[in-house]
Structure formats: structure tokens, C-alpha cells
């Protein structure tokens, strides 16, 4: 449960209505608390280091998990603030010492530990230590829009792309709740057909997912394949699932008619996006998977969609893996037969 423990502590301090991201600056825990609508994946922020605001500027949008919208009670907020500003000391403190130093109580400490996902105080110290160590090993962040610079050697580029890929996967692993992956896998596994909506680079990434699922008996059909998206949508059955994959979220707005048609027919729908505003209003979707928004949506300096496509590919492969595991023997047999027929 160590992943995003610091973010959950911040939620206890400031509430989940904010977006936030925690990182280390010169080995000191820093928190980005962001407010306001994202603009090309960037938002206005205030940066808090050791509990005090040190600068304002722009940063990447990482939204807190939906759930509790209001801050915790005052003693828990006070305790969370103390832990965030003394994290390295807290991992070595006894429970009673933490309660005394934070001017709270043993009961408050135990209650906050359970609220952020730890079974008790002993596990909380381990979780906090692991979360801090994970951040220390991820201090150097690649510019996701320009990981390749003029006249760089192939060896440097290989290192940058490797680091970017690793960061994208680690970001998603820490950011995406496993419950939404399980929900998406449940819908895909139960579908007669999965009707996919994606364009550009995302279309190709989604086709890779369709190739995987086809081998285990799950049919994905691209609504864009034959250029007649209206007919493809109108032919959908109530037991089909619509899968909308769009990093920016603009595709869903452009295909509002198709989405409404699917809903009217009784189809379940899934969206994968980095647009947390879209996910917030995703009452029209049965499952919303929100990936980190670090990549801009365009611009002359953007080299490629490395980061966004790695995030999307990762969550799609997690959905595939979960579908496979749900009916492991059946999936394995389907895959073996498919590969035999293909001569693989």
C-alpha cells in the first residue's frame, strides 16, 4: 500500500478537491497543490516544501483519487501536516512519540494510518519509508515533450527513451487505482463485442490491444475501420461495450452523438483519458481510467507521443492481463489455438 501514500496524506491535510503531486527537492519532500483548469496539460500551482509555500508557477496535473471531498478532522489534518514535514524522522518514531511531537493522540495516529491505507502504525512506517525511497530514485524527470534534442547521439537518445518509458509505466502504476482496471476488465470480458473509438497514434495503440484480446476470444472492432462510424455505432448490440481512448479527451466531445447512441442502446462504455475534467463528468461512462497528464496536447517543440502512448498501452495491457487471469485456462487455450492457426 506504499504507492501514493504521501498524496493520501496531503488529501487528509487539504482535501481531495485539489490536484496534487509529491516529489523530492534536494532530498526534502515537496508537494505541488494545484488549482484551476488544466491548459494543455499544465495548471497553476503552489509548491510547498517542508510545509511552507516557496514558489508559484506551472506544473503537471496529477489529480487526487475521487472519494472524500472535504479535509479530514482538525487533529488528523494537524497530524498529516506534521508527518509531511518530518517524513524522514517519522519512519523511525514510536507511535507514542509521533502523537506527542504532533500534539495529537495515539488514537488519531492509528485512525489516520488506516485512512491512508495502512493496516496499522507499523505498516504505515514501512509504507512511508518505501514511498519516500521510490521518490528518491525518481528525482530526475525526462521532458516528455522533448526527450530528444538536436545533435544528440544514439546512445543518449536510447537512455532518454528508456527513462521516459520507465517513468510513464511507474507513473501509471502509482496513479491508476487497480479497481478501475478490474472494472474495465469485467466489462470487456462480458462483452459480445468491444467497439473501439480512437484516432491517430492512439488508434494504432488500441489496435494492438485488439490483437491481444482476439487471441483469447474477445473481439474488438474499430468503429473507424471502414470510415462509417455512424453505421458501426448503430449496429451495436446492448451487450456490446464502447471503448473510447483519447489522451486529450477531445474525441469524446467530437463523438458525443455516438456515445449517446451507445448509451441509449444499453451498451456499457469505458473511457481512457488524461483529461481529469472529462473523468469528473464521466457519469455517462461505466468506467473511467485516468492516466497522468504530463504530455502537452500539441506544439512545435513536441517530438512525439512517447509518454501518452506508453501510458495508454500500459493500462490496456493491464486490462488484457486481468481479463486473461479471470478465465486463465480458457484464455490460455484460446491463445494456443490462435497462435497455432497463425503458425506462430
mmCIF file of C-alpha atoms in Angstrom:
data_model
loop_
_atom_site.group_PDB
_atom_site.id
_atom_site.type_symbol
_atom_site.label_atom_id
_atom_site.label_comp_id
_atom_site.label_asym_id
_atom_site.label_seq_id
_atom_site.Cartn_x
_atom_site.Cartn_y
_atom_site.Cartn_z
ATOM 1 C CA UNK A 1 0.000 0.000 0.000
ATOM 2 C CA UNK A 2 3.045 2.306 -0.127
ATOM 3 C CA UNK A 3 2.276 3.785 -3.528
ATOM 4 C CA UNK A 4 0.957 7.371 -3.362
ATOM 5 C CA UNK A 5 0.931 7.283 0.456
ATOM 6 C CA UNK A 6 2.248 10.859 0.553
ATOM 7 C CA UNK A 7 -0.544 12.023 -1.764
ATOM 8 C CA UNK A 8 -3.133 10.391 0.508
ATOM 9 C CA UNK A 9 -1.620 12.229 3.473
ATOM 10 C CA UNK A 10 -1.923 15.502 1.559
ATOM 11 C CA UNK A 11 -5.574 14.712 0.839
ATOM 12 C CA UNK A 12 -6.068 14.341 4.592
ATOM 13 C CA UNK A 13 -4.466 17.762 5.007
ATOM 14 C CA UNK A 14 -6.060 19.803 2.177
ATOM 15 C CA UNK A 15 -8.936 17.670 0.889
ATOM 16 C CA UNK A 16 -9.410 15.851 -2.430
ATOM 17 C CA UNK A 17 -10.842 18.822 -4.309
ATOM 18 C CA UNK A 18 -7.273 19.816 -5.229
ATOM 19 C CA UNK A 19 -4.907 18.142 -7.642
ATOM 20 C CA UNK A 20 -1.559 17.248 -6.184
ATOM 21 C CA UNK A 21 1.828 15.663 -6.808
ATOM 22 C CA UNK A 22 4.621 14.940 -4.359
ATOM 23 C CA UNK A 23 8.322 14.811 -5.166
ATOM 24 C CA UNK A 24 11.728 15.484 -3.618
ATOM 25 C CA UNK A 25 13.796 18.669 -3.868
ATOM 26 C CA UNK A 26 17.351 18.305 -2.533
ATOM 27 C CA UNK A 27 16.124 15.300 -0.522
ATOM 28 C CA UNK A 28 13.314 17.381 1.027
ATOM 29 C CA UNK A 29 9.697 16.389 0.442
ATOM 30 C CA UNK A 30 7.855 18.907 -1.741
ATOM 31 C CA UNK A 31 4.160 18.938 -2.526
ATOM 32 C CA UNK A 32 2.543 20.520 -5.585
ATOM 33 C CA UNK A 33 -1.016 21.540 -4.760
ATOM 34 C CA UNK A 34 -2.722 22.689 -7.955
ATOM 35 C CA UNK A 35 -5.950 24.507 -8.621
ATOM 36 C CA UNK A 36 -7.741 25.726 -11.722
ATOM 37 C CA UNK A 37 -8.456 24.150 -15.121
ATOM 38 C CA UNK A 38 -5.605 22.451 -16.982
ATOM 39 C CA UNK A 39 -4.241 24.193 -20.064
ATOM 40 C CA UNK A 40 -2.507 21.794 -22.466
ATOM 41 C CA UNK A 41 -1.835 19.504 -19.530
ATOM 42 C CA UNK A 42 -0.408 22.254 -17.310
ATOM 43 C CA UNK A 43 -2.009 24.103 -14.407
ATOM 44 C CA UNK A 44 -1.292 26.888 -11.959
ATOM 45 C CA UNK A 45 0.354 25.552 -8.836
ATOM 46 C CA UNK A 46 1.722 26.441 -5.462
ATOM 47 C CA UNK A 47 4.745 24.453 -4.341
ATOM 48 C CA UNK A 48 5.058 23.588 -0.672
ATOM 49 C CA UNK A 49 8.390 22.428 0.708
ATOM 50 C CA UNK A 50 8.590 21.328 4.342
ATOM 51 C CA UNK A 51 5.103 22.663 4.967
ATOM 52 C CA UNK A 52 5.513 26.216 3.629
ATOM 53 C CA UNK A 53 4.825 27.782 0.244
ATOM 54 C CA UNK A 54 8.048 28.559 -1.603
ATOM 55 C CA UNK A 55 7.013 29.436 -5.130
ATOM 56 C CA UNK A 56 4.192 29.598 -7.615
ATOM 57 C CA UNK A 57 4.317 28.545 -11.225
ATOM 58 C CA UNK A 58 3.214 25.800 -13.554
ATOM 59 C CA UNK A 59 3.367 22.076 -13.103
ATOM 60 C CA UNK A 60 1.871 18.868 -14.368
ATOM 61 C CA UNK A 61 -1.685 17.923 -13.443
ATOM 62 C CA UNK A 62 -1.965 14.905 -11.143
ATOM 63 C CA UNK A 63 -5.473 14.662 -9.669
ATOM 64 C CA UNK A 64 -6.187 13.113 -6.305
ATOM 65 C CA UNK A 65 -8.367 9.970 -6.328
ATOM 66 C CA UNK A 66 -12.051 10.693 -6.138
ATOM 67 C CA UNK A 67 -13.656 9.962 -2.801
ATOM 68 C CA UNK A 68 -13.661 12.201 0.264
ATOM 69 C CA UNK A 69 -14.169 15.760 -0.943
ATOM 70 C CA UNK A 70 -13.556 17.532 2.375
ATOM 71 C CA UNK A 71 -10.431 17.642 4.527
ATOM 72 C CA UNK A 72 -10.153 15.293 7.496
ATOM 73 C CA UNK A 73 -10.989 16.425 11.049
ATOM 74 C CA UNK A 74 -8.608 19.007 12.543
ATOM 75 C CA UNK A 75 -6.449 16.572 14.608
ATOM 76 C CA UNK A 76 -5.883 14.362 11.552
ATOM 77 C CA UNK A 77 -5.017 17.380 9.374
ATOM 78 C CA UNK A 78 -2.581 18.535 12.041
ATOM 79 C CA UNK A 79 -1.006 15.077 12.203
ATOM 80 C CA UNK A 80 -0.787 14.763 8.398
ATOM 81 C CA UNK A 81 0.945 18.148 8.191
ATOM 82 C CA UNK A 82 3.499 17.058 10.809
ATOM 83 C CA UNK A 83 4.211 13.770 9.010
ATOM 84 C CA UNK A 84 4.655 15.537 5.660
ATOM 85 C CA UNK A 85 7.177 17.964 7.134
ATOM 86 C CA UNK A 86 9.085 15.345 9.185
ATOM 87 C CA UNK A 87 8.736 12.255 6.990
ATOM 88 C CA UNK A 88 12.301 11.004 7.453
ATOM 89 C CA UNK A 89 12.019 11.317 11.239
ATOM 90 C CA UNK A 90 8.565 9.722 11.429
ATOM 91 C CA UNK A 91 9.730 6.436 9.870
ATOM 92 C CA UNK A 92 11.908 5.934 12.991
ATOM 93 C CA UNK A 93 9.411 7.170 15.610
ATOM 94 C CA UNK A 94 7.382 5.106 18.024
ATOM 95 C CA UNK A 95 3.634 5.672 17.893
ATOM 96 C CA UNK A 96 3.549 7.476 21.238
ATOM 97 C CA UNK A 97 6.433 9.733 20.189
ATOM 98 C CA UNK A 98 4.657 10.776 16.992
ATOM 99 C CA UNK A 99 1.465 11.533 18.912
ATOM 100 C CA UNK A 100 3.434 13.636 21.419
ATOM 101 C CA UNK A 101 5.507 15.504 18.807
ATOM 102 C CA UNK A 102 2.455 16.272 16.646
ATOM 103 C CA UNK A 103 0.349 17.283 19.681
ATOM 104 C CA UNK A 104 -2.330 14.735 18.798
ATOM 105 C CA UNK A 105 -3.184 11.327 20.287
ATOM 106 C CA UNK A 106 -2.408 7.644 19.750
ATOM 107 C CA UNK A 107 -5.965 7.105 18.502
ATOM 108 C CA UNK A 108 -5.572 9.889 15.933
ATOM 109 C CA UNK A 109 -2.347 8.326 14.660
ATOM 110 C CA UNK A 110 -3.951 4.897 14.242
ATOM 111 C CA UNK A 111 -7.042 6.396 12.619
ATOM 112 C CA UNK A 112 -5.003 8.346 10.048
ATOM 113 C CA UNK A 113 -2.844 5.297 9.281
ATOM 114 C CA UNK A 114 -5.937 3.291 8.401
ATOM 115 C CA UNK A 115 -7.447 6.175 6.428
ATOM 116 C CA UNK A 116 -4.426 6.330 4.095
ATOM 117 C CA UNK A 117 -4.488 2.579 3.511
ATOM 118 C CA UNK A 118 -2.116 1.065 6.076
ATOM 119 C CA UNK A 119 -3.253 -1.685 8.434
ATOM 120 C CA UNK A 120 -1.639 -0.007 11.445
ATOM 121 C CA UNK A 121 1.214 2.227 12.536
ATOM 122 C CA UNK A 122 3.968 -0.354 11.992
ATOM 123 C CA UNK A 123 2.850 -0.957 8.411
ATOM 124 C CA UNK A 124 2.418 2.803 7.918
ATOM 125 C CA UNK A 125 6.094 3.437 8.760
ATOM 126 C CA UNK A 126 7.141 0.789 6.226
ATOM 127 C CA UNK A 127 4.786 2.227 3.598
ATOM 128 C CA UNK A 128 6.045 5.767 4.195
ATOM 129 C CA UNK A 129 9.670 4.668 4.008
ATOM 130 C CA UNK A 130 9.061 2.798 0.745
ATOM 131 C CA UNK A 131 7.170 5.707 -0.788
ATOM 132 C CA UNK A 132 9.935 8.158 0.100
ATOM 133 C CA UNK A 133 12.595 5.825 -1.285
ATOM 134 C CA UNK A 134 10.645 5.422 -4.517
ATOM 135 C CA UNK A 135 10.617 9.197 -4.926
ATOM 136 C CA UNK A 136 14.354 9.418 -4.258
ATOM 137 C CA UNK A 137 15.038 7.001 -7.110
ATOM 138 C CA UNK A 138 12.839 9.011 -9.460
ATOM 139 C CA UNK A 139 14.163 12.545 -8.930
ATOM 140 C CA UNK A 140 15.423 13.042 -12.486
ATOM 141 C CA UNK A 141 12.405 13.563 -14.740
ATOM 142 C CA UNK A 142 12.561 13.496 -18.542
ATOM 143 C CA UNK A 143 10.956 16.264 -20.598
ATOM 144 C CA UNK A 144 8.164 14.125 -22.018
ATOM 145 C CA UNK A 145 7.523 16.549 -24.881
ATOM 146 C CA UNK A 146 11.158 16.811 -25.972
ATOM 147 C CA UNK A 147 13.139 13.769 -24.817
ATOM 148 C CA UNK A 148 15.261 14.083 -27.975
ATOM 149 C CA UNK A 149 17.441 17.163 -28.594
ATOM 150 C CA UNK A 150 19.362 18.369 -31.612
ATOM 151 C CA UNK A 151 22.620 16.504 -32.371
ATOM 152 C CA UNK A 152 22.194 14.022 -29.530
ATOM 153 C CA UNK A 153 23.947 10.692 -30.006
ATOM 154 C CA UNK A 154 22.042 7.443 -30.412
ATOM 155 C CA UNK A 155 23.295 6.230 -27.020
ATOM 156 C CA UNK A 156 21.918 9.323 -25.239
ATOM 157 C CA UNK A 157 18.607 9.018 -27.078
ATOM 158 C CA UNK A 158 18.355 5.339 -26.149
ATOM 159 C CA UNK A 159 18.903 6.246 -22.499
ATOM 160 C CA UNK A 160 16.309 9.054 -22.631
ATOM 161 C CA UNK A 161 13.637 6.918 -24.268
ATOM 162 C CA UNK A 162 14.306 4.091 -21.805
ATOM 163 C CA UNK A 163 13.950 6.520 -18.876
ATOM 164 C CA UNK A 164 10.803 8.056 -20.371
ATOM 165 C CA UNK A 165 9.204 4.641 -20.847
ATOM 166 C CA UNK A 166 10.094 3.639 -17.291
ATOM 167 C CA UNK A 167 8.696 6.888 -15.877
ATOM 168 C CA UNK A 168 5.439 6.526 -17.806
ATOM 169 C CA UNK A 169 4.865 2.991 -16.512
ATOM 170 C CA UNK A 170 5.829 3.905 -12.931
ATOM 171 C CA UNK A 171 3.603 6.992 -13.037
ATOM 172 C CA UNK A 172 0.628 4.927 -14.174
ATOM 173 C CA UNK A 173 1.315 2.178 -11.658
ATOM 174 C CA UNK A 174 1.286 4.702 -8.812
ATOM 175 C CA UNK A 175 -1.550 6.800 -10.259
ATOM 176 C CA UNK A 176 -4.232 4.463 -11.622
ATOM 177 C CA UNK A 177 -6.356 2.655 -8.991
ATOM 178 C CA UNK A 178 -6.448 -1.104 -9.542
ATOM 179 C CA UNK A 179 -10.217 -1.054 -9.030
ATOM 180 C CA UNK A 180 -10.801 0.741 -12.357
ATOM 181 C CA UNK A 181 -8.611 -1.780 -14.198
ATOM 182 C CA UNK A 182 -10.639 -4.599 -12.645
ATOM 183 C CA UNK A 183 -13.903 -2.879 -13.614
ATOM 184 C CA UNK A 184 -12.769 -2.352 -17.217
ATOM 185 C CA UNK A 185 -11.632 -5.987 -17.445
ATOM 186 C CA UNK A 186 -15.008 -7.141 -16.134
ATOM 187 C CA UNK A 187 -16.848 -5.154 -18.813
ATOM 188 C CA UNK A 188 -14.533 -6.318 -21.607
ATOM 189 C CA UNK A 189 -14.774 -9.968 -20.534
ATOM 190 C CA UNK A 190 -18.581 -9.864 -20.513
ATOM 191 C CA UNK A 191 -18.936 -8.019 -23.842
ATOM 192 C CA UNK A 192 -20.233 -9.603 -27.027
ATOM 193 C CA UNK A 193 -18.011 -7.185 -28.960
ATOM 194 C CA UNK A 194 -15.863 -4.259 -27.831
ATOM 195 C CA UNK A 195 -16.378 -1.317 -30.191
ATOM 196 C CA UNK A 196 -13.284 0.920 -30.047
ATOM 197 C CA UNK A 197 -13.152 4.649 -30.732
ATOM 198 C CA UNK A 198 -9.647 6.079 -31.192
ATOM 199 C CA UNK A 199 -7.775 8.123 -33.794
ATOM 200 C CA UNK A 200 -4.174 8.898 -34.762
ATOM 201 C CA UNK A 201 -1.399 7.301 -32.722
ATOM 202 C CA UNK A 202 -3.964 6.151 -30.178
ATOM 203 C CA UNK A 203 -5.811 4.220 -32.891
ATOM 204 C CA UNK A 204 -2.662 2.169 -33.543
ATOM 205 C CA UNK A 205 -2.119 1.570 -29.820
ATOM 206 C CA UNK A 206 -5.725 0.445 -29.426
ATOM 207 C CA UNK A 207 -5.371 -1.900 -32.395
ATOM 208 C CA UNK A 208 -2.528 -3.591 -30.530
ATOM 209 C CA UNK A 209 -4.947 -4.216 -27.652
ATOM 210 C CA UNK A 210 -7.493 -5.627 -30.140
ATOM 211 C CA UNK A 211 -4.844 -8.024 -31.461
ATOM 212 C CA UNK A 212 -4.133 -9.285 -27.950
ATOM 213 C CA UNK A 213 -7.767 -9.790 -26.997
ATOM 214 C CA UNK A 214 -8.634 -11.509 -30.290
ATOM 215 C CA UNK A 215 -6.293 -14.350 -29.330
ATOM 216 C CA UNK A 216 -8.248 -15.043 -26.144
ATOM 217 C CA UNK A 217 -11.694 -14.924 -27.723
ATOM 218 C CA UNK A 218 -12.593 -11.263 -27.104
ATOM 219 C CA UNK A 219 -13.445 -9.420 -30.317
ATOM 220 C CA UNK A 220 -12.611 -5.715 -30.594
ATOM 221 C CA UNK A 221 -13.990 -3.879 -33.626
ATOM 222 C CA UNK A 222 -12.794 -0.412 -34.612
ATOM 223 C CA UNK A 223 -15.696 1.936 -35.254
ATOM 224 C CA UNK A 224 -13.354 3.899 -37.553
ATOM 225 C CA UNK A 225 -12.109 0.939 -39.580
ATOM 226 C CA UNK A 226 -14.338 1.313 -42.664
ATOM 227 C CA UNK A 227 -14.841 5.044 -42.417
ATOM 228 C CA UNK A 228 -18.515 4.773 -41.452
ATOM 229 C CA UNK A 229 -18.543 5.379 -37.725
ATOM 230 C CA UNK A 230 -22.277 6.139 -37.651
ATOM 231 C CA UNK A 231 -23.241 2.760 -39.139
ATOM 232 C CA UNK A 232 -20.786 0.901 -36.899
ATOM 233 C CA UNK A 233 -22.345 2.546 -33.850
ATOM 234 C CA UNK A 234 -25.898 1.940 -34.988
ATOM 235 C CA UNK A 235 -25.174 -1.776 -35.435
ATOM 236 C CA UNK A 236 -24.068 -2.144 -31.809
ATOM 237 C CA UNK A 237 -25.970 -4.597 -29.594
ATOM 238 C CA UNK A 238 -26.966 -3.965 -25.966
ATOM 239 C CA UNK A 239 -24.335 -6.468 -24.813
ATOM 240 C CA UNK A 240 -21.536 -4.657 -26.675
ATOM 241 C CA UNK A 241 -19.102 -2.298 -24.915
ATOM 242 C CA UNK A 242 -17.873 1.032 -26.272
ATOM 243 C CA UNK A 243 -14.196 1.777 -25.525
ATOM 244 C CA UNK A 244 -13.196 5.437 -26.040
ATOM 245 C CA UNK A 245 -9.434 6.034 -25.890
ATOM 246 C CA UNK A 246 -8.390 9.681 -26.019
ATOM 247 C CA UNK A 247 -5.473 11.254 -24.149
ATOM 248 C CA UNK A 248 -6.774 14.831 -24.538
ATOM 249 C CA UNK A 249 -10.434 13.906 -24.143
ATOM 250 C CA UNK A 250 -11.432 15.831 -27.262
ATOM 251 C CA UNK A 251 -12.551 12.668 -29.080
ATOM 252 C CA UNK A 252 -15.379 12.123 -26.601
ATOM 253 C CA UNK A 253 -16.720 15.627 -27.251
ATOM 254 C CA UNK A 254 -16.445 15.071 -31.004
ATOM 255 C CA UNK A 255 -18.244 11.728 -30.754
ATOM 256 C CA UNK A 256 -20.932 12.766 -28.269
ATOM 257 C CA UNK A 257 -23.642 11.540 -30.682
ATOM 258 C CA UNK A 258 -22.052 8.085 -30.945
ATOM 259 C CA UNK A 259 -21.593 7.856 -27.185
ATOM 260 C CA UNK A 260 -25.200 8.843 -26.562
ATOM 261 C CA UNK A 261 -26.340 6.293 -29.151
ATOM 262 C CA UNK A 262 -24.463 3.521 -27.345
ATOM 263 C CA UNK A 263 -25.936 4.553 -24.010
ATOM 264 C CA UNK A 264 -29.426 4.658 -25.482
ATOM 265 C CA UNK A 265 -28.958 1.109 -26.769
ATOM 266 C CA UNK A 266 -27.974 -0.052 -23.285
ATOM 267 C CA UNK A 267 -24.264 -0.567 -24.077
ATOM 268 C CA UNK A 268 -21.676 -0.171 -21.322
ATOM 269 C CA UNK A 269 -18.923 2.355 -22.061
ATOM 270 C CA UNK A 270 -15.312 2.823 -20.947
ATOM 271 C CA UNK A 271 -13.064 5.865 -21.372
ATOM 272 C CA UNK A 272 -9.266 6.032 -21.086
ATOM 273 C CA UNK A 273 -8.034 9.620 -20.901
ATOM 274 C CA UNK A 274 -5.656 12.082 -19.244
ATOM 275 C CA UNK A 275 -8.405 14.683 -19.081
ATOM 276 C CA UNK A 276 -9.486 14.571 -15.432
ATOM 277 C CA UNK A 277 -12.240 17.116 -16.120
ATOM 278 C CA UNK A 278 -13.753 14.633 -18.561
ATOM 279 C CA UNK A 279 -13.470 11.892 -15.942
ATOM 280 C CA UNK A 280 -15.127 14.131 -13.347
ATOM 281 C CA UNK A 281 -18.179 14.466 -15.548
ATOM 282 C CA UNK A 282 -17.923 10.822 -16.593
ATOM 283 C CA UNK A 283 -21.309 9.902 -15.172
ATOM 284 C CA UNK A 284 -22.101 8.784 -18.717
ATOM 285 C CA UNK A 285 -19.328 6.177 -18.572
ATOM 286 C CA UNK A 286 -19.452 2.913 -16.674
ATOM 287 C CA UNK A 287 -15.677 3.023 -16.173
ATOM 288 C CA UNK A 288 -13.206 5.926 -16.439
ATOM 289 C CA UNK A 289 -9.457 5.217 -16.406
ATOM 290 C CA UNK A 290 -7.493 8.448 -15.938
ATOM 291 C CA UNK A 291 -3.771 8.376 -16.755
ATOM 292 C CA UNK A 292 -1.213 11.052 -15.727
ATOM 293 C CA UNK A 293 -1.318 14.296 -17.712
ATOM 294 C CA UNK A 294 2.343 15.200 -18.290
ATOM 295 C CA UNK A 295 2.367 15.480 -22.068
ATOM 296 C CA UNK A 296 1.153 18.599 -23.863
ATOM 297 C CA UNK A 297 -1.602 18.220 -26.431
ATOM 298 C CA UNK A 298 0.414 19.778 -29.252
ATOM 299 C CA UNK A 299 3.000 22.426 -30.128
ATOM 300 C CA UNK A 300 6.045 22.804 -32.392
ATOM 301 C CA UNK A 301 8.516 21.512 -29.780
ATOM 302 C CA UNK A 302 6.736 18.227 -29.173
ATOM 303 C CA UNK A 303 8.840 15.395 -30.620
ATOM 304 C CA UNK A 304 6.288 12.559 -30.439
ATOM 305 C CA UNK A 305 3.596 10.986 -28.291
ATOM 306 C CA UNK A 306 6.001 8.652 -26.455
ATOM 307 C CA UNK A 307 4.666 9.304 -22.956
ATOM 308 C CA UNK A 308 0.932 9.301 -23.691
ATOM 309 C CA UNK A 309 1.047 6.163 -25.817
ATOM 310 C CA UNK A 310 3.167 4.323 -23.252
ATOM 311 C CA UNK A 311 0.592 5.205 -20.556
ATOM 312 C CA UNK A 312 -2.317 4.095 -22.744
ATOM 313 C CA UNK A 313 -0.552 0.895 -23.822
ATOM 314 C CA UNK A 314 0.272 0.081 -20.197
ATOM 315 C CA UNK A 315 -3.316 0.385 -18.933
ATOM 316 C CA UNK A 316 -4.693 -1.519 -21.941
ATOM 317 C CA UNK A 317 -2.213 -4.331 -21.334
ATOM 318 C CA UNK A 318 -3.209 -4.347 -17.647
ATOM 319 C CA UNK A 319 -6.852 -4.709 -18.707
ATOM 320 C CA UNK A 320 -5.869 -7.534 -21.079
ATOM 321 C CA UNK A 321 -3.853 -9.269 -18.364
ATOM 322 C CA UNK A 322 -6.748 -9.021 -15.920
ATOM 323 C CA UNK A 323 -9.197 -10.418 -18.498
ATOM 324 C CA UNK A 324 -6.760 -13.286 -19.146
ATOM 325 C CA UNK A 325 -6.416 -14.036 -15.435
ATOM 326 C CA UNK A 326 -10.194 -14.084 -14.867
ATOM 327 C CA UNK A 327 -10.523 -17.184 -17.084
ATOM 328 C CA UNK A 328 -6.939 -18.317 -17.183
ATOM 329 C CA UNK A 329 -7.307 -21.826 -18.635
ATOM 330 C CA UNK A 330 -9.892 -20.744 -21.206
ATOM 331 C CA UNK A 331 -7.736 -17.776 -22.254
ATOM 332 C CA UNK A 332 -4.623 -19.928 -22.483
ATOM 333 C CA UNK A 333 -6.399 -22.464 -24.697
ATOM 334 C CA UNK A 334 -7.784 -19.746 -26.963
ATOM 335 C CA UNK A 335 -4.343 -18.189 -27.290
ATOM 336 C CA UNK A 336 -2.657 -21.523 -28.038
ATOM 337 C CA UNK A 337 -5.188 -22.334 -30.782
ATOM 338 C CA UNK A 338 -4.932 -18.847 -32.304
ATOM 339 C CA UNK A 339 -1.150 -18.940 -32.432
ATOM 340 C CA UNK A 340 -1.184 -22.454 -33.900
ATOM 341 C CA UNK A 341 -3.507 -21.319 -36.694
ATOM 342 C CA UNK A 342 -1.270 -18.316 -37.364
ATOM 343 C CA UNK A 343 1.798 -20.553 -37.443
ATOM 344 C CA UNK A 344 3.425 -18.718 -34.542
#
